[in-house]
Tab-separated table of C-alpha atoms in Angstrom:
chain	number	residue	atom	x	y	z
E	204	UNK	CA	-116.707	22.863	15.783
E	205	UNK	CA	-119.351	25.490	16.308
E	206	UNK	CA	-118.511	27.891	19.495
E	207	UNK	CA	-121.780	29.830	19.530
E	208	UNK	CA	-125.169	28.471	19.340
E	209	UNK	CA	-127.677	28.955	16.798
E	210	UNK	CA	-130.173	32.185	17.927
E	211	UNK	CA	-133.609	33.403	17.022
E	212	UNK	CA	-136.135	35.388	18.414
E	213	UNK	CA	-137.980	33.772	21.144
E	214	UNK	CA	-135.315	31.595	22.448
E	215	UNK	CA	-134.846	34.118	25.092
E	216	UNK	CA	-138.110	34.907	27.680
E	217	UNK	CA	-136.741	38.235	28.359
E	218	UNK	CA	-138.573	40.016	31.073
E	219	UNK	CA	-137.356	43.443	30.425
E	220	UNK	CA	-137.236	44.979	26.903
E	221	UNK	CA	-134.148	46.682	27.971
E	222	UNK	CA	-132.126	43.362	28.663
E	223	UNK	CA	-133.654	42.475	25.130
E	224	UNK	CA	-132.206	45.319	23.427
E	225	UNK	CA	-128.951	45.357	25.083
E	226	UNK	CA	-128.682	41.524	24.563
E	227	UNK	CA	-129.587	41.022	21.178
E	228	UNK	CA	-127.922	44.186	20.117
E	229	UNK	CA	-124.233	42.176	20.871
E	230	UNK	CA	-125.984	38.606	19.275
E	231	UNK	CA	-126.867	39.893	16.192
E	232	UNK	CA	-122.967	41.180	15.924
E	233	UNK	CA	-121.499	38.148	16.308
E	234	UNK	CA	-119.471	36.285	13.785
E	235	UNK	CA	-120.954	33.061	12.826
E	236	UNK	CA	-117.611	31.068	11.942
E	237	UNK	CA	-115.443	32.238	14.450
E	238	UNK	CA	-112.846	30.728	15.355
E	239	UNK	CA	-110.264	30.239	18.470
E	240	UNK	CA	-107.086	32.479	17.869
E	241	UNK	CA	-104.151	31.852	20.285
E	242	UNK	CA	-102.875	35.089	21.572
E	243	UNK	CA	-99.526	36.405	21.986
E	244	UNK	CA	-98.404	34.607	24.805
E	245	UNK	CA	-99.377	31.225	23.922
E	246	UNK	CA	-102.541	31.241	26.009
E	247	UNK	CA	-106.178	31.781	24.384
E	248	UNK	CA	-108.248	34.907	25.779
E	249	UNK	CA	-111.920	35.470	25.266
E	250	UNK	CA	-114.989	37.675	25.835
E	251	UNK	CA	-117.738	35.952	26.258
E	252	UNK	CA	-121.797	36.379	26.795
E	253	UNK	CA	-124.125	34.272	28.953
E	254	UNK	CA	-127.461	34.346	28.829
E	255	UNK	CA	-130.113	32.989	30.864
E	256	UNK	CA	-133.033	31.814	28.612
E	257	UNK	CA	-136.204	31.723	31.309
E	258	UNK	CA	-135.743	35.869	32.068
E	259	UNK	CA	-132.908	37.163	29.778
E	260	UNK	CA	-130.601	37.534	32.714
E	261	UNK	CA	-127.076	37.875	31.371
E	262	UNK	CA	-123.371	37.862	32.545
E	263	UNK	CA	-120.266	39.576	30.105
E	264	UNK	CA	-116.659	38.344	31.185
E	265	UNK	CA	-113.524	37.597	29.983
E	266	UNK	CA	-111.860	34.202	30.155
E	267	UNK	CA	-108.169	33.193	29.886
E	268	UNK	CA	-107.116	29.837	29.011
E	269	UNK	CA	-103.328	28.399	28.859
E	270	UNK	CA	-101.148	25.099	29.066
E	271	UNK	CA	-101.042	22.964	32.322
E	272	UNK	CA	-99.398	20.413	33.778
E	273	UNK	CA	-100.036	17.485	35.583
E	274	UNK	CA	-98.021	14.558	37.379
E	275	UNK	CA	-99.474	10.940	36.542
E	276	UNK	CA	-97.826	7.654	37.644
E	277	UNK	CA	-94.420	10.081	38.647
E	278	UNK	CA	-94.521	11.855	35.642
E	279	UNK	CA	-95.250	15.211	34.104
E	280	UNK	CA	-97.495	15.412	31.352
E	281	UNK	CA	-98.427	18.607	29.578
E	282	UNK	CA	-102.357	19.707	28.542
E	283	UNK	CA	-101.650	22.104	25.854
E	284	UNK	CA	-103.794	25.279	25.315
E	285	UNK	CA	-106.095	23.371	22.682
E	286	UNK	CA	-106.715	20.126	24.552
E	287	UNK	CA	-108.002	22.796	27.506
E	288	UNK	CA	-109.881	25.381	25.450
E	289	UNK	CA	-111.738	21.944	23.855
E	290	UNK	CA	-112.800	21.312	27.352
E	291	UNK	CA	-113.593	24.318	29.011
E	292	UNK	CA	-115.327	26.364	26.267
E	293	UNK	CA	-118.779	24.331	26.432
E	294	UNK	CA	-118.807	24.188	29.915
E	295	UNK	CA	-118.067	27.570	31.435
E	296	UNK	CA	-120.033	30.212	31.800
E	297	UNK	CA	-119.060	32.478	34.029
E	298	UNK	CA	-117.031	32.843	37.346
E	299	UNK	CA	-119.286	35.786	39.310
E	300	UNK	CA	-120.409	34.635	41.919
E	301	UNK	CA	-123.873	35.671	40.552
E	302	UNK	CA	-123.704	33.553	37.811
E	303	UNK	CA	-122.025	30.629	39.198
E	304	UNK	CA	-125.061	30.172	41.159
E	305	UNK	CA	-127.817	30.879	38.964
E	306	UNK	CA	-126.109	28.202	36.789
E	307	UNK	CA	-125.734	25.869	39.839
E	308	UNK	CA	-129.436	26.406	40.894
E	309	UNK	CA	-131.127	26.663	37.580
E	310	UNK	CA	-128.866	24.321	35.500
E	311	UNK	CA	-127.027	24.199	32.578
E	312	UNK	CA	-130.125	24.078	30.184
E	313	UNK	CA	-131.353	26.781	30.867
E	314	UNK	CA	-128.263	28.938	29.894
E	315	UNK	CA	-126.946	30.151	26.215
E	316	UNK	CA	-122.962	31.238	25.965
E	317	UNK	CA	-121.471	33.180	23.266
E	318	UNK	CA	-117.844	33.770	22.470
E	319	UNK	CA	-117.704	37.406	21.709
E	320	UNK	CA	-114.149	38.147	20.547
E	321	UNK	CA	-110.353	36.160	20.855
E	322	UNK	CA	-107.924	38.525	21.921
E	323	UNK	CA	-104.340	38.829	21.258
E	324	UNK	CA	-103.192	39.632	24.429
E	325	UNK	CA	-105.153	39.247	28.006
E	326	UNK	CA	-104.662	43.311	28.235
E	327	UNK	CA	-107.008	43.396	25.152
E	328	UNK	CA	-109.393	41.063	26.519
E	329	UNK	CA	-109.594	43.199	29.852
E	330	UNK	CA	-110.308	45.943	27.668
E	331	UNK	CA	-112.631	45.088	25.347
E	332	UNK	CA	-114.837	43.164	28.866
E	333	UNK	CA	-114.722	46.878	30.511
E	334	UNK	CA	-116.286	48.686	27.264
E	335	UNK	CA	-119.075	45.919	27.314
E	336	UNK	CA	-119.655	46.104	31.195
E	337	UNK	CA	-118.162	49.230	31.910
E	338	UNK	CA	-119.704	51.049	34.796
E	339	UNK	CA	-122.726	53.119	32.463
E	340	UNK	CA	-123.750	49.692	31.211
E	341	UNK	CA	-124.121	48.801	35.254
E	342	UNK	CA	-126.160	51.780	35.991
E	343	UNK	CA	-128.344	51.594	33.312
E	344	UNK	CA	-128.850	47.769	34.617
E	345	UNK	CA	-129.070	48.096	38.104
E	346	UNK	CA	-132.707	49.213	39.064
E	347	UNK	CA	-133.732	46.533	36.810
E	348	UNK	CA	-131.236	43.780	39.077
E	349	UNK	CA	-131.098	41.987	35.279
E	350	UNK	CA	-127.275	42.067	35.089
E	351	UNK	CA	-125.242	39.106	37.034
E	352	UNK	CA	-122.449	41.388	36.854
E	353	UNK	CA	-121.953	43.548	40.570
E	354	UNK	CA	-118.227	44.870	38.563
E	355	UNK	CA	-117.454	46.561	36.245
E	356	UNK	CA	-115.033	44.678	33.332
E	357	UNK	CA	-111.556	45.161	32.741
E	358	UNK	CA	-108.349	43.956	35.230
E	359	UNK	CA	-108.874	47.390	37.486
E	360	UNK	CA	-112.664	47.008	38.493
E	361	UNK	CA	-115.056	48.695	40.122
E	362	UNK	CA	-117.675	47.331	42.265
E	363	UNK	CA	-121.610	48.651	42.284
E	364	UNK	CA	-123.476	46.960	45.458
E	365	UNK	CA	-126.019	44.487	44.037
E	366	UNK	CA	-129.264	43.603	46.357
E	367	UNK	CA	-131.657	41.568	44.690
E	368	UNK	CA	-132.294	38.867	46.528
E	369	UNK	CA	-133.513	36.877	43.471
E	370	UNK	CA	-130.153	36.906	42.178
E	371	UNK	CA	-128.186	35.553	45.671
E	372	UNK	CA	-126.485	37.174	48.254
E	373	UNK	CA	-122.906	35.397	49.321
E	374	UNK	CA	-123.295	33.803	52.911
E	375	UNK	CA	-120.410	34.891	55.375
E	376	UNK	CA	-117.822	31.504	55.219
E	377	UNK	CA	-116.258	31.295	58.681
E	378	UNK	CA	-112.674	31.249	59.460
E	379	UNK	CA	-111.177	28.126	61.232
E	380	UNK	CA	-108.527	29.423	63.822
E	381	UNK	CA	-106.241	26.908	66.535
E	382	UNK	CA	-105.202	27.550	70.202
E	383	UNK	CA	-104.260	24.212	71.915
E	384	UNK	CA	-105.830	21.664	69.509
E	385	UNK	CA	-108.579	23.295	69.868
E	386	UNK	CA	-110.435	24.341	66.560
E	387	UNK	CA	-113.360	27.033	66.748
E	388	UNK	CA	-114.886	28.783	63.452
E	389	UNK	CA	-115.317	32.803	63.778
E	390	UNK	CA	-116.834	35.426	61.562
E	391	UNK	CA	-114.052	37.480	59.290
E	392	UNK	CA	-114.603	40.017	61.403
E	393	UNK	CA	-113.566	38.399	64.485
E	394	UNK	CA	-110.684	37.176	63.531
E	395	UNK	CA	-109.150	39.823	64.391
E	396	UNK	CA	-109.923	39.791	68.164
E	397	UNK	CA	-109.223	36.261	68.462
E	398	UNK	CA	-105.601	36.355	67.052
E	399	UNK	CA	-104.549	39.078	69.612
E	400	UNK	CA	-106.164	36.431	72.355
E	401	UNK	CA	-103.304	34.022	70.905
E	402	UNK	CA	-105.261	31.591	68.204
E	403	UNK	CA	-104.333	31.201	65.181
E	404	UNK	CA	-105.217	30.464	61.680
E	405	UNK	CA	-105.824	26.756	60.515
E	406	UNK	CA	-104.615	27.617	57.015
E	407	UNK	CA	-101.090	28.759	56.815
E	408	UNK	CA	-101.767	29.925	53.135
E	409	UNK	CA	-104.181	33.000	53.630
E	410	UNK	CA	-105.573	36.187	51.867
E	411	UNK	CA	-106.241	39.315	52.330
E	412	UNK	CA	-107.738	41.984	50.345
E	413	UNK	CA	-109.048	45.540	51.030
E	414	UNK	CA	-111.087	48.035	49.251
E	415	UNK	CA	-109.355	51.680	48.388
E	416	UNK	CA	-110.995	54.190	45.911
E	417	UNK	CA	-113.301	51.821	45.003
E	418	UNK	CA	-111.057	49.271	43.826
E	419	UNK	CA	-110.310	46.014	45.315
E	420	UNK	CA	-106.454	45.154	46.518
E	421	UNK	CA	-105.504	41.664	46.803
E	422	UNK	CA	-102.748	39.645	48.507
E	423	UNK	CA	-101.847	36.547	49.190
E	424	UNK	CA	-99.740	35.438	52.513
E	425	UNK	CA	-97.991	32.157	53.924
E	426	UNK	CA	-97.087	31.905	57.357
E	427	UNK	CA	-94.094	30.633	59.016
E	428	UNK	CA	-94.614	26.850	59.025
E	429	UNK	CA	-94.742	26.658	54.997
E	430	UNK	CA	-91.891	25.954	53.407
E	431	UNK	CA	-91.519	29.341	51.155
E	432	UNK	CA	-89.211	32.073	50.034
E	433	UNK	CA	-91.531	34.658	51.747
E	434	UNK	CA	-93.193	33.465	55.203
E	435	UNK	CA	-94.908	36.145	57.047
E	436	UNK	CA	-95.704	35.818	60.934
E	437	UNK	CA	-98.808	36.050	62.769
E	438	UNK	CA	-97.595	39.566	64.030
E	439	UNK	CA	-97.337	40.844	60.459
E	440	UNK	CA	-100.937	39.260	59.733
E	441	UNK	CA	-102.088	41.179	62.648
E	442	UNK	CA	-100.384	44.236	61.670
E	443	UNK	CA	-102.797	43.847	58.135
E	444	UNK	CA	-105.802	43.414	59.700
E	445	UNK	CA	-105.184	46.668	61.973
E	446	UNK	CA	-104.367	48.417	58.898
E	447	UNK	CA	-108.189	47.898	56.956
E	448	UNK	CA	-107.134	44.523	55.263
E	449	UNK	CA	-110.001	41.669	55.638
E	450	UNK	CA	-109.209	38.241	56.632
E	451	UNK	CA	-110.956	35.840	54.325
E	452	UNK	CA	-111.892	34.304	50.602
E	453	UNK	CA	-111.228	37.378	48.529
E	454	UNK	CA	-114.958	37.241	46.337
E	455	UNK	CA	-117.487	39.813	45.677
E	456	UNK	CA	-119.329	38.971	49.591
E	457	UNK	CA	-115.867	41.095	51.328
E	458	UNK	CA	-116.215	43.565	48.334
E	459	UNK	CA	-120.020	43.846	48.925
E	460	UNK	CA	-119.792	44.012	53.405
E	461	UNK	CA	-117.230	46.994	52.738
E	462	UNK	CA	-119.472	49.185	50.686
E	463	UNK	CA	-122.270	48.480	52.676
E	464	UNK	CA	-119.999	49.513	55.963
E	465	UNK	CA	-117.578	52.226	54.536
E	466	UNK	CA	-118.782	55.499	52.642
E	467	UNK	CA	-118.037	54.480	49.553
E	468	UNK	CA	-119.712	55.733	46.496
E	469	UNK	CA	-123.381	54.373	45.892
E	470	UNK	CA	-123.091	55.001	42.476
E	471	UNK	CA	-126.715	56.677	42.253
E	472	UNK	CA	-128.374	58.460	39.436
E	473	UNK	CA	-127.323	62.575	39.721
E	474	UNK	CA	-130.389	64.390	39.438
E	475	UNK	CA	-130.088	67.652	37.423
E	476	UNK	CA	-132.538	70.270	37.815
E	477	UNK	CA	-135.426	70.191	34.509
E	478	UNK	CA	-135.677	73.600	33.214
E	479	UNK	CA	-139.546	75.077	33.576
E	480	UNK	CA	-141.265	74.654	30.695
E	481	UNK	CA	-144.323	76.434	29.893
E	482	UNK	CA	-147.575	74.408	30.425
E	483	UNK	CA	-148.903	72.425	27.694
E	484	UNK	CA	-152.634	72.026	26.268
E	485	UNK	CA	-154.424	69.066	27.797
E	486	UNK	CA	-154.561	66.618	25.045
E	487	UNK	CA	-158.231	64.912	24.790
E	488	UNK	CA	-157.885	61.162	26.423
E	489	UNK	CA	-157.900	58.019	24.371
E	490	UNK	CA	-160.566	55.718	24.087
E	491	UNK	CA	-160.632	52.104	24.626
E	492	UNK	CA	-160.818	52.126	20.709
E	493	UNK	CA	-157.695	54.259	20.195
E	494	UNK	CA	-155.409	51.740	22.138
E	495	UNK	CA	-152.095	52.587	24.316
E	496	UNK	CA	-149.545	54.760	23.695
E	497	UNK	CA	-146.524	52.743	22.327
E	498	UNK	CA	-143.965	52.661	25.256
E	499	UNK	CA	-140.938	54.875	24.556
E	500	UNK	CA	-137.837	52.810	23.066
E	501	UNK	CA	-134.833	52.177	25.687
E	502	UNK	CA	-131.881	53.922	24.415
E	503	UNK	CA	-128.547	53.533	25.536
E	504	UNK	CA	-125.762	56.300	26.018
E	505	UNK	CA	-122.930	54.642	24.973
E	506	UNK	CA	-121.426	52.596	21.974
E	507	UNK	CA	-121.744	48.832	22.326
E	508	UNK	CA	-119.662	47.668	18.869
E	509	UNK	CA	-116.654	49.959	19.470
E	510	UNK	CA	-114.495	47.280	19.684
E	511	UNK	CA	-115.616	45.741	16.106
E	512	UNK	CA	-113.170	48.326	14.155
E	513	UNK	CA	-110.594	48.294	16.170
E	514	UNK	CA	-107.191	46.384	14.921
E	515	UNK	CA	-106.818	43.537	17.103
């Protein structure tokens, strides 16, 4: 099957020249006959590009697909990675909050998804994602806000703030707490106060995370009501919250909240002093017939396709 759609200039209504240069530089260097390649671990790992046809906003991500199991009529059925890939590949446009919200709001028909490369391992996929969506790339498009990514690619990613209301800001998800068979919903920042007052989480499977050195750490804990090997108590949960861990869903909302409340580098461009230049002679004003000067071409300070010549 053909994995990537046929693209011609004009299929995407780019509202920013910079995003058009970036996106088309990737699309024009893709292999038209790309085929799925099974990784060394038996899973498929690929890096992809999703583009909004109405405005040229784009997203770069990495996805891994492996075989899974399901129980049907008491029998354990294996779903091979190849079958799962055929099902997921046409309908998967990205896992980030912003791209998911955009696809849900505008519909899948308004998006194009291109597979950039199949990788032999998950690490290779993360490395390629990091090279295409590195910190420099996000800085380039930070002011334009035409990139759905708000964190760098790769496993050890860095977070960048995203304040574009047009792309969407996540809402806080309330946390359900119980006490004497009474349930209340509180903000994630208020959970610790209620736990100290005797409340317990309604859910016994809990995810915590926090930001250290511009990277996000995550961990999952299970309270003692679960029959698992490693069990945690309410006192251990309180201890984690007192040491900077955040209770709730481990998505970009928590990261954004911490970035706003902590003195973490906001990735502002460094202003270097400019050398003093000698005055230039005044140029005559152009008439209307001469037309306006052409807009300078957008230049990138990094190589987009250093991955093409690397051995897989």
